[in-house]
Structure formats: C-alpha cells, structure tokens
Short mmCIF file of C-alpha atoms and ligand atoms in Angstrom, two decimals:
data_model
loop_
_atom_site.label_atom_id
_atom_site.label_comp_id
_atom_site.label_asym_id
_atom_site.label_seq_id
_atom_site.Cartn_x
_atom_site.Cartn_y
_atom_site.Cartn_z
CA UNK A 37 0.00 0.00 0.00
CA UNK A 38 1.13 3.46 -0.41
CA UNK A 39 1.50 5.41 2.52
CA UNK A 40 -1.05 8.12 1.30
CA UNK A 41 -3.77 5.00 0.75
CA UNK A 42 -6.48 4.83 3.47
CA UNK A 43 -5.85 0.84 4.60
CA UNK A 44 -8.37 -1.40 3.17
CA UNK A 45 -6.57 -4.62 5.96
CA UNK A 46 -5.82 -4.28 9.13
CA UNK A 47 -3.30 -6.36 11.22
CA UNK A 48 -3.53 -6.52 15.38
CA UNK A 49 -0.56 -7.86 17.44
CA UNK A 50 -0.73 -7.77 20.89
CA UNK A 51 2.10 -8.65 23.31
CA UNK A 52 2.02 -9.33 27.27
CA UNK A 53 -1.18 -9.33 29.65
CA UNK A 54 -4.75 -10.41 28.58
CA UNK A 55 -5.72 -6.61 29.21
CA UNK A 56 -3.53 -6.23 26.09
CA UNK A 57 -5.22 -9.33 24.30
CA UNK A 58 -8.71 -7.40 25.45
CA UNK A 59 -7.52 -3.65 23.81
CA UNK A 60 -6.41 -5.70 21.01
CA UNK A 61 -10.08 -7.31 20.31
CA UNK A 62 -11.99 -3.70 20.87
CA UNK A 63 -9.23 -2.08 18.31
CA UNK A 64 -10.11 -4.72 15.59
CA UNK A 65 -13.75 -4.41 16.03
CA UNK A 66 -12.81 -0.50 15.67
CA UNK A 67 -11.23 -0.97 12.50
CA UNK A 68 -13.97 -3.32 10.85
CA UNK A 69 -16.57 -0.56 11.35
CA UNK A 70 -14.30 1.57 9.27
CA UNK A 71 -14.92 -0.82 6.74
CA UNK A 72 -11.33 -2.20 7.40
CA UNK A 73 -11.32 -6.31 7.05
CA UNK A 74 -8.80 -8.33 8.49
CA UNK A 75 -5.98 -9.32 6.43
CA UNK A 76 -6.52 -12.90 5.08
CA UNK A 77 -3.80 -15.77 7.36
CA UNK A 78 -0.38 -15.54 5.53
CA UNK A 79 -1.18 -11.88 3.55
CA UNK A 80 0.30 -8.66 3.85
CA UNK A 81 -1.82 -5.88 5.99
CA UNK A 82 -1.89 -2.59 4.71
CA UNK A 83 -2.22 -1.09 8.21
CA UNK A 84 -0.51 -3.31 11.50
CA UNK A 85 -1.16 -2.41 15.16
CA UNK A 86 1.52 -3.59 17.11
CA UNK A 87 0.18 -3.40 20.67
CA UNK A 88 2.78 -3.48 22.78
CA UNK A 89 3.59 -4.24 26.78
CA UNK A 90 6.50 -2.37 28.85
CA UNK A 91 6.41 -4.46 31.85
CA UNK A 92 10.01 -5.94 31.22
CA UNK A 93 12.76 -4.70 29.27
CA UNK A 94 12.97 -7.78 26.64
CA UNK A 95 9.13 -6.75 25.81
CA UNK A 96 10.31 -3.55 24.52
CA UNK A 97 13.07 -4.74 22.37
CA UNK A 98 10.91 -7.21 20.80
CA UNK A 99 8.87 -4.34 19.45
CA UNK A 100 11.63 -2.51 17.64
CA UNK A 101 12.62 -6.08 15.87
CA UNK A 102 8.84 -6.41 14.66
CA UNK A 103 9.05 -2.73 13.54
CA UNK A 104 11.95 -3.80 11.30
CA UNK A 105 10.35 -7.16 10.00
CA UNK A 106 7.30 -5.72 8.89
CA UNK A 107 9.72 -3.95 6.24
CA UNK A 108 8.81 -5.58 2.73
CA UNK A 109 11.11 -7.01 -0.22
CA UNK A 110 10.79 -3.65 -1.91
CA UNK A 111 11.68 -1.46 1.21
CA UNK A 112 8.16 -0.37 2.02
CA UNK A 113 6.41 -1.08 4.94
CA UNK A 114 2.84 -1.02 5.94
CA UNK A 115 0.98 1.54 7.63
CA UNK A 116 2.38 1.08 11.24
CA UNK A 117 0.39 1.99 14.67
CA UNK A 118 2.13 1.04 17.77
CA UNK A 119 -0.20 0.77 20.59
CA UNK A 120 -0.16 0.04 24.44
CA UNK A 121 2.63 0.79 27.17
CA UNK A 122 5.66 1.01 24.95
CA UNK A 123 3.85 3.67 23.01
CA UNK A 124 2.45 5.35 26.11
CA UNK A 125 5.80 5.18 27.70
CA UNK A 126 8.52 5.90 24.90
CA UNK A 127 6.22 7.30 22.30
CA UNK A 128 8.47 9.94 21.24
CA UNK A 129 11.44 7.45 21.26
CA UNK A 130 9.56 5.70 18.57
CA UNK A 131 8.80 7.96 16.14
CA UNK A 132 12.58 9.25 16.60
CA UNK A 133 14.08 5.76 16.22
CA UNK A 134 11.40 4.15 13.59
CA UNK A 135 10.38 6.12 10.82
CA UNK A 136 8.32 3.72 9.55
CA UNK A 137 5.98 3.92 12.56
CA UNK A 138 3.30 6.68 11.69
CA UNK A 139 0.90 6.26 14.39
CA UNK A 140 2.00 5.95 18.10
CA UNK A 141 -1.36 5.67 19.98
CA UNK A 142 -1.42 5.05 24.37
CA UNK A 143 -3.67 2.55 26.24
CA UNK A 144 -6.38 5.37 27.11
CA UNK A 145 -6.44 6.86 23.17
CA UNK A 146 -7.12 3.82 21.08
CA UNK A 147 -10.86 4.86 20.10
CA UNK A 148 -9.20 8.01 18.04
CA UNK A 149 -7.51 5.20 16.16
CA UNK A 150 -9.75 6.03 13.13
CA UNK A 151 -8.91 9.92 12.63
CA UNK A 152 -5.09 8.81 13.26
CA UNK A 153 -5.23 6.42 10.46
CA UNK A 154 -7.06 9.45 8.31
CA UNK A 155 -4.40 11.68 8.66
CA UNK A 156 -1.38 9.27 8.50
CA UNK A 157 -2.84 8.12 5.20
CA UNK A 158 -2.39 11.18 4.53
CA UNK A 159 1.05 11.00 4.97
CA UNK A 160 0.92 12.77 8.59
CA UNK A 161 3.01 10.78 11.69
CA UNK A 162 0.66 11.06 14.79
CA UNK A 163 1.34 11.06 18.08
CA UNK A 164 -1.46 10.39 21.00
CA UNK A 165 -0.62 9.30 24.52
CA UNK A 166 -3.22 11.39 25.80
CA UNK A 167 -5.65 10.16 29.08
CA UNK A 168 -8.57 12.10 28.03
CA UNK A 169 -11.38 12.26 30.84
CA UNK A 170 -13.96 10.84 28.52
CA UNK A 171 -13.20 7.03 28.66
CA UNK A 172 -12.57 4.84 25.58
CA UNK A 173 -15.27 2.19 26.26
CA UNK A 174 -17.99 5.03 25.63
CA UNK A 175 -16.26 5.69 21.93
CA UNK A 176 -15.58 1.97 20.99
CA UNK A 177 -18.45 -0.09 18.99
CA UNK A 178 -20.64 -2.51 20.48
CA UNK A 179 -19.70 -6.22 21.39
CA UNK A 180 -20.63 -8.75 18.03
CA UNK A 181 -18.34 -11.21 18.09
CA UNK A 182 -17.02 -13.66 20.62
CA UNK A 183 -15.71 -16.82 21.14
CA UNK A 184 -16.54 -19.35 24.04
CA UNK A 185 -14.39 -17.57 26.46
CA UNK A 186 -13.78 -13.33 26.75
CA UNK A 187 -12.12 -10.89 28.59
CA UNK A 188 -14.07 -8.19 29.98
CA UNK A 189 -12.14 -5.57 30.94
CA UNK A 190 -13.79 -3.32 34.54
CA UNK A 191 -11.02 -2.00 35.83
CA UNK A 192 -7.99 -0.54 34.61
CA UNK A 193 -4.71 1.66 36.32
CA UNK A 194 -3.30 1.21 38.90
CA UNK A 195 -3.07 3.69 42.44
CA UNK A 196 -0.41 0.80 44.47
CA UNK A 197 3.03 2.01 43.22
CA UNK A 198 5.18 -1.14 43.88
CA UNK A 199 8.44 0.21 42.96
CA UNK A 200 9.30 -2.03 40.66
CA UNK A 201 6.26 -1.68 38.29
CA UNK A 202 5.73 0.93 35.21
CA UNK A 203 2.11 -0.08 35.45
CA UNK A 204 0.78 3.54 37.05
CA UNK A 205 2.93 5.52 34.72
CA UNK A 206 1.34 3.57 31.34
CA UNK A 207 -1.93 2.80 32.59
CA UNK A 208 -2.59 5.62 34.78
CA UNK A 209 -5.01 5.78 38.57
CA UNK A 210 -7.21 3.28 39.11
CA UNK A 211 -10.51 3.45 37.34
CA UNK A 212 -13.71 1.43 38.10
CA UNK A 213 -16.02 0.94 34.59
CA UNK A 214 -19.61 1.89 35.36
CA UNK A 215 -22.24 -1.38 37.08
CA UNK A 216 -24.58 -0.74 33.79
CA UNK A 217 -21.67 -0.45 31.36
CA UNK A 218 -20.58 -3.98 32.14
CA UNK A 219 -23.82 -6.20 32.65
CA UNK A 220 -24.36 -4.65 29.25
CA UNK A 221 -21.28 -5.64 27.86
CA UNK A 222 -21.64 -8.99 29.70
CA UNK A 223 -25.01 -9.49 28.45
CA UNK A 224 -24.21 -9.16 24.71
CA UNK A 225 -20.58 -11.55 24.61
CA UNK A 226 -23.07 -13.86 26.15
CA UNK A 227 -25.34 -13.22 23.12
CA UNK A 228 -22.60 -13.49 20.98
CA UNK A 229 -21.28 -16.97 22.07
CA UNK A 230 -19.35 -16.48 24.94
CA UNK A 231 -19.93 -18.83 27.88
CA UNK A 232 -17.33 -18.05 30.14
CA UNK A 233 -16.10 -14.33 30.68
CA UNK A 234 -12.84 -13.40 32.70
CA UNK A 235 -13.11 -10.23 34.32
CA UNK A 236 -10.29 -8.02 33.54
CA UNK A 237 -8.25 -5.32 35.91
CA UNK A 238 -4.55 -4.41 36.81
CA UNK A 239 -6.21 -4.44 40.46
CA UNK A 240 -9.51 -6.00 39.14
CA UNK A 241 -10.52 -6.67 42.65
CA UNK A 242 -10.62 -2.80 43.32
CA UNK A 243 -13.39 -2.76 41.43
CA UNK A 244 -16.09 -0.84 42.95
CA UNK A 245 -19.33 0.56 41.56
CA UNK A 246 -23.05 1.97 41.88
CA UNK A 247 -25.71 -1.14 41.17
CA UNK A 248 -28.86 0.20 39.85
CA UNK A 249 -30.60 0.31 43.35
CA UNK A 250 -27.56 3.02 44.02
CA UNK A 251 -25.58 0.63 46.28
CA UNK A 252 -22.24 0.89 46.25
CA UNK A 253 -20.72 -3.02 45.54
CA UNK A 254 -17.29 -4.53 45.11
CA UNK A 255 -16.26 -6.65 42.63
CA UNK A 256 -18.54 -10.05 44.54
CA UNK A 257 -21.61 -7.87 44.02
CA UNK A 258 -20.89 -7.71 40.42
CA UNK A 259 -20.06 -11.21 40.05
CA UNK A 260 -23.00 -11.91 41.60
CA UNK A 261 -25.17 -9.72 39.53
CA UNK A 262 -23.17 -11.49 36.42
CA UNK A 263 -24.44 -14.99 37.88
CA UNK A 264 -27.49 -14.17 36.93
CA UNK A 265 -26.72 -14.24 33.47
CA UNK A 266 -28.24 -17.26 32.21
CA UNK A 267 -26.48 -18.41 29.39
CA UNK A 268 -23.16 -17.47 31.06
CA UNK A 269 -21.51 -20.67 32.69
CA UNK A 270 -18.47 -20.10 34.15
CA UNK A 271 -16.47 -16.59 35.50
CA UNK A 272 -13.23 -16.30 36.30
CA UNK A 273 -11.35 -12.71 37.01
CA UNK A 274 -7.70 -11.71 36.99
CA UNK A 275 -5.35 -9.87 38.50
CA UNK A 276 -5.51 -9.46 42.05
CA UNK A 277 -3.51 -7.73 44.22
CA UNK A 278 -3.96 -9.28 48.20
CA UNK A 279 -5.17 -5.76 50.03
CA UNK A 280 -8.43 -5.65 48.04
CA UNK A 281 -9.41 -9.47 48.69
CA UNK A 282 -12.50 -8.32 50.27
CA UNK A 283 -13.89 -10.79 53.24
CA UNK A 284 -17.13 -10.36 50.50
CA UNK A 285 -15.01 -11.73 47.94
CA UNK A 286 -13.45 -14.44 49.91
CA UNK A 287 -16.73 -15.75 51.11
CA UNK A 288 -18.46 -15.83 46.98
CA UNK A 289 -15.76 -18.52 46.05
CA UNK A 290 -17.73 -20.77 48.24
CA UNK A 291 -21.17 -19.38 47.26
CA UNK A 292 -20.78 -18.66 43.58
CA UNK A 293 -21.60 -22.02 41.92
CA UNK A 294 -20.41 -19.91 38.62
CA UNK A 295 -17.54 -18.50 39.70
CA UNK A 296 -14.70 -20.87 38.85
CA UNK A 297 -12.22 -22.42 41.86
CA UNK A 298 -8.96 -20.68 40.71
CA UNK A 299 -7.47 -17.52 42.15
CA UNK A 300 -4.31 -15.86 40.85
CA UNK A 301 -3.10 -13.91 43.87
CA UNK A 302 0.45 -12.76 43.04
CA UNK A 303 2.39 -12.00 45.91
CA UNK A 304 5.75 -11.47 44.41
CA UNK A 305 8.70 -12.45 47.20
CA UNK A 306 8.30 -14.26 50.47
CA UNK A 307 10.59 -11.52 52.86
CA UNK A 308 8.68 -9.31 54.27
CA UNK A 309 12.34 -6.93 54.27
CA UNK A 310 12.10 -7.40 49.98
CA UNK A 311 8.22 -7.27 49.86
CA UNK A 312 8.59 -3.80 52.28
CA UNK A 313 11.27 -2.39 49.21
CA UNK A 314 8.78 -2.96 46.88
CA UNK A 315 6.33 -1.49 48.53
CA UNK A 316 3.78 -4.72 48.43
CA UNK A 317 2.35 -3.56 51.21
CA UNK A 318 1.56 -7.01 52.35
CA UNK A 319 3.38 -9.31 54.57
CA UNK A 320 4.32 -12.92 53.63
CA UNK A 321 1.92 -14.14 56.22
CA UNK A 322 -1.05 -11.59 55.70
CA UNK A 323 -1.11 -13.35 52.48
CA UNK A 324 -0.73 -16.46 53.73
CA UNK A 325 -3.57 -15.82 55.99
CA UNK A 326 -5.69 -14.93 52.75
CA UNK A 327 -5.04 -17.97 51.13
CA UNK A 328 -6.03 -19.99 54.25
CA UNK A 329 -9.38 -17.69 54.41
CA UNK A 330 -9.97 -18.57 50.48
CA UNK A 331 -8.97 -22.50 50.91
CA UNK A 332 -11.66 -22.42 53.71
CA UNK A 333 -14.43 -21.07 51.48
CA UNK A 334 -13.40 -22.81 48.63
CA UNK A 335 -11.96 -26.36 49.24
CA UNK A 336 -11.21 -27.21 46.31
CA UNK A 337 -9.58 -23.51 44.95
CA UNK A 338 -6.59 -24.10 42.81
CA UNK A 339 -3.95 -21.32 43.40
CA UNK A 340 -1.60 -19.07 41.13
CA UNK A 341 1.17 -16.52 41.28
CA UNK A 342 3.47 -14.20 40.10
CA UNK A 343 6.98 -13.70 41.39
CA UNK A 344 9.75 -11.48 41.00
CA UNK A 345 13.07 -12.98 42.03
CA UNK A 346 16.03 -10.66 42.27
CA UNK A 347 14.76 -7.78 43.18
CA UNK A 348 17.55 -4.80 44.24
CA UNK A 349 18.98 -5.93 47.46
CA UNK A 350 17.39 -9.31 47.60
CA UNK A 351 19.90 -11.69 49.31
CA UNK A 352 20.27 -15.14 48.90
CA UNK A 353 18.77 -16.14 52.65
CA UNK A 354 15.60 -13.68 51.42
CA UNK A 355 15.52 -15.35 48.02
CA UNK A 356 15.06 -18.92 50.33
CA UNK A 357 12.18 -17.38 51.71
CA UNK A 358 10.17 -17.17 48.44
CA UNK A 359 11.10 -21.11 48.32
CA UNK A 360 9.49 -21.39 51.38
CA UNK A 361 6.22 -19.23 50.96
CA UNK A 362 6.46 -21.74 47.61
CA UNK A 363 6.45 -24.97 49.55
CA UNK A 364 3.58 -23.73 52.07
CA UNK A 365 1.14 -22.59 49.17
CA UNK A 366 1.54 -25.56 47.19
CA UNK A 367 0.73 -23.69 43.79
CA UNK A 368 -1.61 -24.86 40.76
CA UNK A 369 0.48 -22.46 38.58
CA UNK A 370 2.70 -19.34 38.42
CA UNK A 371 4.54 -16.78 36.59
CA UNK A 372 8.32 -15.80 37.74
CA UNK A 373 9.98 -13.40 36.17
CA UNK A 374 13.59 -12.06 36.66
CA UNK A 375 13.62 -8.84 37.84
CA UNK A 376 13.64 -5.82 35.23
CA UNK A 377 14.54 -2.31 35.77
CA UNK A 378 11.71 0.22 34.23
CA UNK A 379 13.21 3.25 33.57
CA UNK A 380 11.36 5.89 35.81
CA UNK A 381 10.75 3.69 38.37
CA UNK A 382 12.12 3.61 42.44
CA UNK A 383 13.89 0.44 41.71
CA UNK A 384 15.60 0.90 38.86
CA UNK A 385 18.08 3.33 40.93
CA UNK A 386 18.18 1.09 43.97
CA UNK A 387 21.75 0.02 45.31
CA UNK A 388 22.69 -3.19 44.78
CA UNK A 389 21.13 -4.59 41.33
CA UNK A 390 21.22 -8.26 41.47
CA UNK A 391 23.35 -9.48 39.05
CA UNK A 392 22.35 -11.79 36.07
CA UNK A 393 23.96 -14.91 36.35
CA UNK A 394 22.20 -14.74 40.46
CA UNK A 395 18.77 -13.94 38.87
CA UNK A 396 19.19 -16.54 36.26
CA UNK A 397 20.09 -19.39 39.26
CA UNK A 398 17.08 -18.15 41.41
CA UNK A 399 15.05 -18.32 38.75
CA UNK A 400 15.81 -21.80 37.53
CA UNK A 401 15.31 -22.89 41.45
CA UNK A 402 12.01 -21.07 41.89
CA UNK A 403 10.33 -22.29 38.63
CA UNK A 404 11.90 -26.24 39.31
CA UNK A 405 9.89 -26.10 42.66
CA UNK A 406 6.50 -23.79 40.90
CA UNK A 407 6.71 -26.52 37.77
CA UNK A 408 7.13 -29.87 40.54
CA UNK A 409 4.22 -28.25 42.38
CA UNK A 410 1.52 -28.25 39.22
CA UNK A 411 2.67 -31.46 38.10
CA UNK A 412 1.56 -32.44 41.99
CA UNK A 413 -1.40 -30.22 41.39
CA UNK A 414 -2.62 -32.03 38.36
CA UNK A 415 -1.40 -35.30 38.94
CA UNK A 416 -3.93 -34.91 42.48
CA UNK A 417 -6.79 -34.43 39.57
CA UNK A 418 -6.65 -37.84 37.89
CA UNK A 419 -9.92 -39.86 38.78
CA UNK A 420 -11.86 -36.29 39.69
CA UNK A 421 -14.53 -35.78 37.56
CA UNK A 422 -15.44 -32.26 36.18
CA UNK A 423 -16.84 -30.26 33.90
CA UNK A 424 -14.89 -28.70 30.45
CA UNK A 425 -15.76 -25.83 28.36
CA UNK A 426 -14.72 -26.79 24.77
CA UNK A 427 -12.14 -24.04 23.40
CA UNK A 428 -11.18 -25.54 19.49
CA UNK A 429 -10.15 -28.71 18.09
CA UNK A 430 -6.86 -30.86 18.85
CA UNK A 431 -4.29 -31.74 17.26
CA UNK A 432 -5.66 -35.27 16.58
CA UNK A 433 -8.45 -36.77 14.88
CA UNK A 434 -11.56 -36.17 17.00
CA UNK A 435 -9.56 -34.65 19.73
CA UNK A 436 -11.00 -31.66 21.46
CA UNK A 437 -9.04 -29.22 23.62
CA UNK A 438 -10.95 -26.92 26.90
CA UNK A 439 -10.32 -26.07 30.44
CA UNK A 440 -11.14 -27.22 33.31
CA UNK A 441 -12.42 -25.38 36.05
CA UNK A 442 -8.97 -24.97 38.13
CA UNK A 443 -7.48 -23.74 34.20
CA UNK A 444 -6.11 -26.30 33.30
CA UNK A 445 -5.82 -27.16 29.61
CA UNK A 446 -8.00 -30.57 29.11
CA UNK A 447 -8.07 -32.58 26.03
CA UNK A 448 -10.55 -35.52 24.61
CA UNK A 449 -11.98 -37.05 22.15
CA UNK A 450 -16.15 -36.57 21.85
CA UNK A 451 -18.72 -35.86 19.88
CA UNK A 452 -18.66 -32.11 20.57
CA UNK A 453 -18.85 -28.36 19.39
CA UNK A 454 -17.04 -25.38 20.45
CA UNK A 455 -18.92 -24.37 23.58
CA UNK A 456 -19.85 -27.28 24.62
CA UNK A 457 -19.94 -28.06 28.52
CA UNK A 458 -18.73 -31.20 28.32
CA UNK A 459 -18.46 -33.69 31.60
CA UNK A 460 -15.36 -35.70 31.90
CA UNK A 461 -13.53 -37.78 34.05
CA UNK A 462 -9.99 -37.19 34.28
CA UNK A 463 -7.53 -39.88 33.49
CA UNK A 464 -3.90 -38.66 32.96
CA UNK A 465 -1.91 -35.98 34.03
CA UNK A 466 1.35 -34.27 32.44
CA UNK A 467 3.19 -31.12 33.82
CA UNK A 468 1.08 -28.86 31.61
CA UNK A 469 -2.00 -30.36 29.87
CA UNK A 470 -4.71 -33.71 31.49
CA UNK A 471 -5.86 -36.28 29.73
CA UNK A 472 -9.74 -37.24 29.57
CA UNK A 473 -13.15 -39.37 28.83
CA UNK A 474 -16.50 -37.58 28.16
CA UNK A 475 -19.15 -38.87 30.53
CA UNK A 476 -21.87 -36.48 29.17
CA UNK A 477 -22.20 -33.29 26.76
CA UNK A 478 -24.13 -30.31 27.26
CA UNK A 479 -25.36 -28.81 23.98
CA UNK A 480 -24.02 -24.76 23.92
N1 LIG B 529 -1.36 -5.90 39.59
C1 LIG B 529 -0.78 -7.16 39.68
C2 LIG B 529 -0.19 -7.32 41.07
O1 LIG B 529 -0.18 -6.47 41.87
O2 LIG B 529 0.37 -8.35 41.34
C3 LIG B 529 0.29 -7.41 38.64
C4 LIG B 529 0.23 -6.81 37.31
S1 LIG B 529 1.78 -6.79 36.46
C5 LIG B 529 1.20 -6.22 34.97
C6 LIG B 529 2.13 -8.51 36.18
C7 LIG B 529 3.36 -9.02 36.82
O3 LIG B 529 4.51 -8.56 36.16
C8 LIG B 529 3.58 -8.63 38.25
O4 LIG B 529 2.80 -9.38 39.14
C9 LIG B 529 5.04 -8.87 38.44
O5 LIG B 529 5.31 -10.18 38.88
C10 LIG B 529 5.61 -8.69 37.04
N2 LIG B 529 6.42 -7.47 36.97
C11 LIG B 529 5.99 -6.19 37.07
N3 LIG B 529 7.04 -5.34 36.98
C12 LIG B 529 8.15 -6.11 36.83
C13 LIG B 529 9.54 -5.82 36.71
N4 LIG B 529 9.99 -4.56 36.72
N5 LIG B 529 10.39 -6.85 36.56
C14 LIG B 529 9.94 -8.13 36.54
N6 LIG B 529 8.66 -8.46 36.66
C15 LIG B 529 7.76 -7.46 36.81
FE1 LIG B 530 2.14 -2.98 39.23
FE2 LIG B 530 1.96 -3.22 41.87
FE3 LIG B 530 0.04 -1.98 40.51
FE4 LIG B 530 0.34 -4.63 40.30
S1 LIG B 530 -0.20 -3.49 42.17
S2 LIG B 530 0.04 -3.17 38.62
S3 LIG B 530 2.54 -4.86 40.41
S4 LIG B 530 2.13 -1.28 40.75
#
C-alpha cells in the first residue's frame, strides 16, 4: 500500500497481559466498522497495530525487531500503529528511532484510532498518549463477536506504586467501569457466544461501583449480579492484588456455583524486608492468611502466582524465603519473572542490582519447585470428575481441547462443538496439559 492509501486490511498484534489481548479485540472491532477487514492468514496488511507491553525490558526490544520485519522485499512497509505501554511510555522514542511507525497511539487513546489512520494516510506521523477524561469504552463499537471464552475488561490503572512496576505511569489511577456499562457488555458476549467471561483489571478486585438500586458493591456484588446471566456458565477474574481481597469476595468462592475455583493472587517475594522495598504492602503471612481464608471457602480452589526474584537488594537467605512461601502454598500455577529495571521507576536506581547470572540461578530454582508443584497439582486431579468448556479442536483426529475449572488445559476425544460443557472424568496428568473421557455433553 502506499502510505497516502487509506488501509483497506488491518493487522492486530498484541504482546504481554490479557488486558492487552482485550484492547487488542476492541481495536479490531474498531477498525472493521471503518470498513477495514482483516488481512486474510499468511497476507500482507496494509495497516498493522503492534500493541505493545512495557512491563520488562525484553518486551520492549521485541517491538523494535517487529518494527523492522514488517519492512517488505521492496523497502516499504505497511501503515504502522504502535499501541499500548511502549507507546504510552517511549512514544516519542519511537517515532525518533522508527520512521516507519506513523501512528503511536497510548492505552487510554485507542478509540481516536480512526482519525489517526485518516491523517497518516495522509502521509501525517501522529502522536497520542493522551488520558482524556472521557473514557474509551464510551467511543468503541458494540460487542458482536465472541468466542466461548472473553475478557471483559472493569477496571484498569493502577493507584499501588510497587516500585518495581511501570504499570501507574502507562496505565494511569485506578478506574472502576460503570455497574450498567458492564452487565451490558456482559449481556451481549453472552449473546454473541461467549460462555465463560474473565473479568479483567490491573487491580480488578478494586473494582467498585453503583448497582442500579444506588448501592455501592465490590467486585462479589458484580459477580454476583453477572451470575445471573443465564447463558453465562463459568467466571473467572484476573489480576488481584492481596489488600483488596475483600472478606465479601473471599466468602463468593464458596457461594458462587459460577464463579470458577482458581485464584491468581500474586504476591511477588516471600521476605517481608524485599516485599517492604517494593512497597507490596503485604506481609508474607497476611497473604498467607488470605489464602487460608480462600482454601476455607473454597476447598477445592486451585492457586496461582506471580513472582519477581532478584529484586535490588534481595539476598540469597531472602531469596530462600520465596522457596518457602512456595512450599507452604503448594501452587496450581505461576509466573516468575527475573527482575527488570523500568526506567522511571524507584527500583531501577536502587543500590545493589542483582546481578544476572544470580537472577538466572534463582530463577531456575524457583520455577523447578513452581513446575514440581503443578505437576503435583494435576497429577492430584486424575480420577476427579469435572466439567470442560470446549475451546477448538486438537491436534488429533476427533480430539477436542478446553479447560477445566482450576485452568487447566483438558483434552478428549467426543462428539462435541465449540462451547460445549462437556463432563469428563480425568484420566492422565502431564506437567502442563490432562488427559480425559467424556461422561456427558451439554449442547451450547
Ligand atoms: N497488579 C498485579 C499485582 O499487583 O500483582 C500485577 C500486574 S503486572 C502487569 C504482572 C506481573 O509482572 C507482576 O505481578 C510482576 O510479577 C511482574 N512485573 C511487574 N514489573 C516487573 C519488573 N519490573 N520486573 C519483573 N517483573 C515485573
Ligand atoms: Fe504494578 Fe503493583 Fe500496581 Fe500490580 S499493584 S500493577 S505490580 S504497581
């Protein structure tokens, strides 16, 4: 295309969190109301969002590399947006560095996508990192599409400043989306197909809002209210940080029949000195004590993580205290990450930065005793029977692939659809995926 066409394709990338994989989704259906269609599997796209995550430093790079291999046989590129927390962060490092990027467009500016794209095409480079008091979601099209599972995003920002974490700089305070806004929303993936919805938040469990008898409810009273939904099986949401577990939201795990048995409570480091520094403002055993509350509502509750080993000043005795928080949760599954310095953030000028090759051998410890634990975790589900919400196809002949209520990936053979509920009793267990036999299906 030339880069004074108006894009008839459109390509979205998105890198890092589901809230990414959710802003991806809501700039696509953006695009097809301009009359933009997706570009066909293995074709050029005359316009490509890249939208990108800033959380750690190898993120970033990854962007610039993509930037470059979009570049065609005959030196031209594509129309080039990038999108999310790079752009919000280094926007004006982008356009200096890649002139072939002609749109840089932040997390909180994405439904002014379509005037961007008018005046790059004509031949204009844009720049909007803006966080404009009207909110996106009133600007962005209707739900019509949707697949067995979504994401709904109802909260977004963040207000907790763990030093460590660009996540307040890109995304900006805490906002709650309005009660109405979302059973809306809710209602109409559920319309469209969708059977189980994951709430969406950096903090999702800050979520607070106005239902319409003018009570104020937490993120349980709109689960609750989502229950209700009757085509909706199953709801999950993600991330939570452990100060807003509510005793409200502890207790709906045991009285939600909807609301799946998985948490994912990241806590980060198991010494209180570390978790202090990066101002978690949590101890090890305050979350402990959560987890303990949650277990005794919900039996049955598998449990995730995220950790960050390495952090400035962590010392190998500290370090051994993550190992231990490890061996006392007994996780289902977790994300660990090596510690990256974000570049306007507390701990990126903290003495002491850990070095590599110490990261790199925590690391390798932590995720041998996070990867022995959810082999334990699913091996312990072999003979259980439970219910599966059929995602796509397998890889074999009649094989079908869906999760099972604690997440894990479940596959099958049947005589099934996409969105099936399908009622299997597990039979085999590997470190990441179970093996099954259909007792019953439930039509979608
Ligand atoms: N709000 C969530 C919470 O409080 O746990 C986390 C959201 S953050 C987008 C996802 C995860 O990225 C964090 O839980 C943390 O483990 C990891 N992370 C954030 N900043 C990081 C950094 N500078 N280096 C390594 N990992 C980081
Ligand atoms: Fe980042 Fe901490 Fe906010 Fe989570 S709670 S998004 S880790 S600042």
């Amino acid at each position: 295309m030339h880069p004074t066409q108006t894009p008839k394709t459109y390509r979205v990338k998105s890198f890092g969190c589901q809230m990414n994989v959710y802003d991806g989704d809501r700039m696509a259906e953006l695009l097809a109301e301009q009359g933009i269609a997706p570009a066909p599997e293995g074709e050029d796209a005359d316009l490509v969002v890249l939208n990108t995550c800033h959380i750690r430093e190898k993120a970033a790079e990854k962007v610039y590399s993509d930037i470059g291999r979009l570049k065609r046989e005959d030196g031209s590129s594509p129309l080039i947006a990038v999108a999310g927390c790079v752009a919000q962060a280094e926007g004006e490092e982008i356009m200096a560095r890649a002139p072939s990027v002609k749109m840089v467009v932040g997390p909180q500016a994405y439904h002014r996508l379509p005037d961007m794209i008018r005046e790059a095409s004509e031949g204009r480079r844009v720049t909007d990192t803006d966080m404009p008091a009207e909110t996106k979601f009133d600007a962005l099209p209707r739900r019509r599409r949707s697949g067995p599972t979504a994401f709904l995003t109802v909260q977004e920002g963040c207000d907790k400043f763990c030093t460590y974490c660009v996540v307040p700089y890109t995304r900006g305070a805490e906002v709650s989306r309005p009660h109405g806004d979302l059973i809306e929303e809710a209602k109409r993936l559920v319309e469209a197909g969708a059977r189980e919805i994951t709430l969406l938040g950096q903090n999702v469990n800050a979520w607070t809002g106005e239902n319409a008898r003018g009570q104020t409810i937490g993120l349980d009273g709109l689960i609750r209210e989502l229950a209700q939904i009757a085509d909706l099986a199953r709801i999950r949401y993600t991330t939570s940080h452990p100060n807003d577990m509510t005793p409200g939201l502890i207790a709906a795990h045991g009285e939600i029949d909807k609301l799946m048995p998985f948490l994912h409570l990241p806590v980060q480091a198991g010494n209180d000195r570390v978790l202090k520094a990066m101002n978690r403002s949590h101890s090890a055993e305050s979350y402990l004590k959560i987890l303990e509350q949650v277990r005794a509502a919900r039996p049955d509750i598998a449990l995730s993580g995220d950790f960050i080993v390495g952090f400035p000043g962590e010392t190998d005795t500290e370090f051994e205290d993550t190992l231990k928080l490890v061996d006392a949760v007994g996780y289902a599954q977790c994300f660990s990450f090596k510690y990256s310095p974000r570049p306007g953030t507390p701990a990126a000028t903290m003495d002491e930065q850990v070095p590599l090759a110490v990261m790199d051998e925590r690391l390798q410890r932590l995720q041998a005793a996070l990867n022995r634990d959810q082999y334990a975790f699913n091996t312990a589900t072999v003979g259980k029977t439970c219910t599966v919400l059929v995602e796509r196809k397998g890889k074999l002949p009649g094989q079908w692939l869906g999760k099972s209520p604690w997440l894990q990936s479940v596959h099958f053979e049947a005589d099934a659809q996409v969105g099936d509920l399908v009622e299997v009793e597990i039979t085999s267990a590997g470190p990441n995926s179970l093996g099954a036999v259909v007792r019953m299906v439930a039509a979608a």
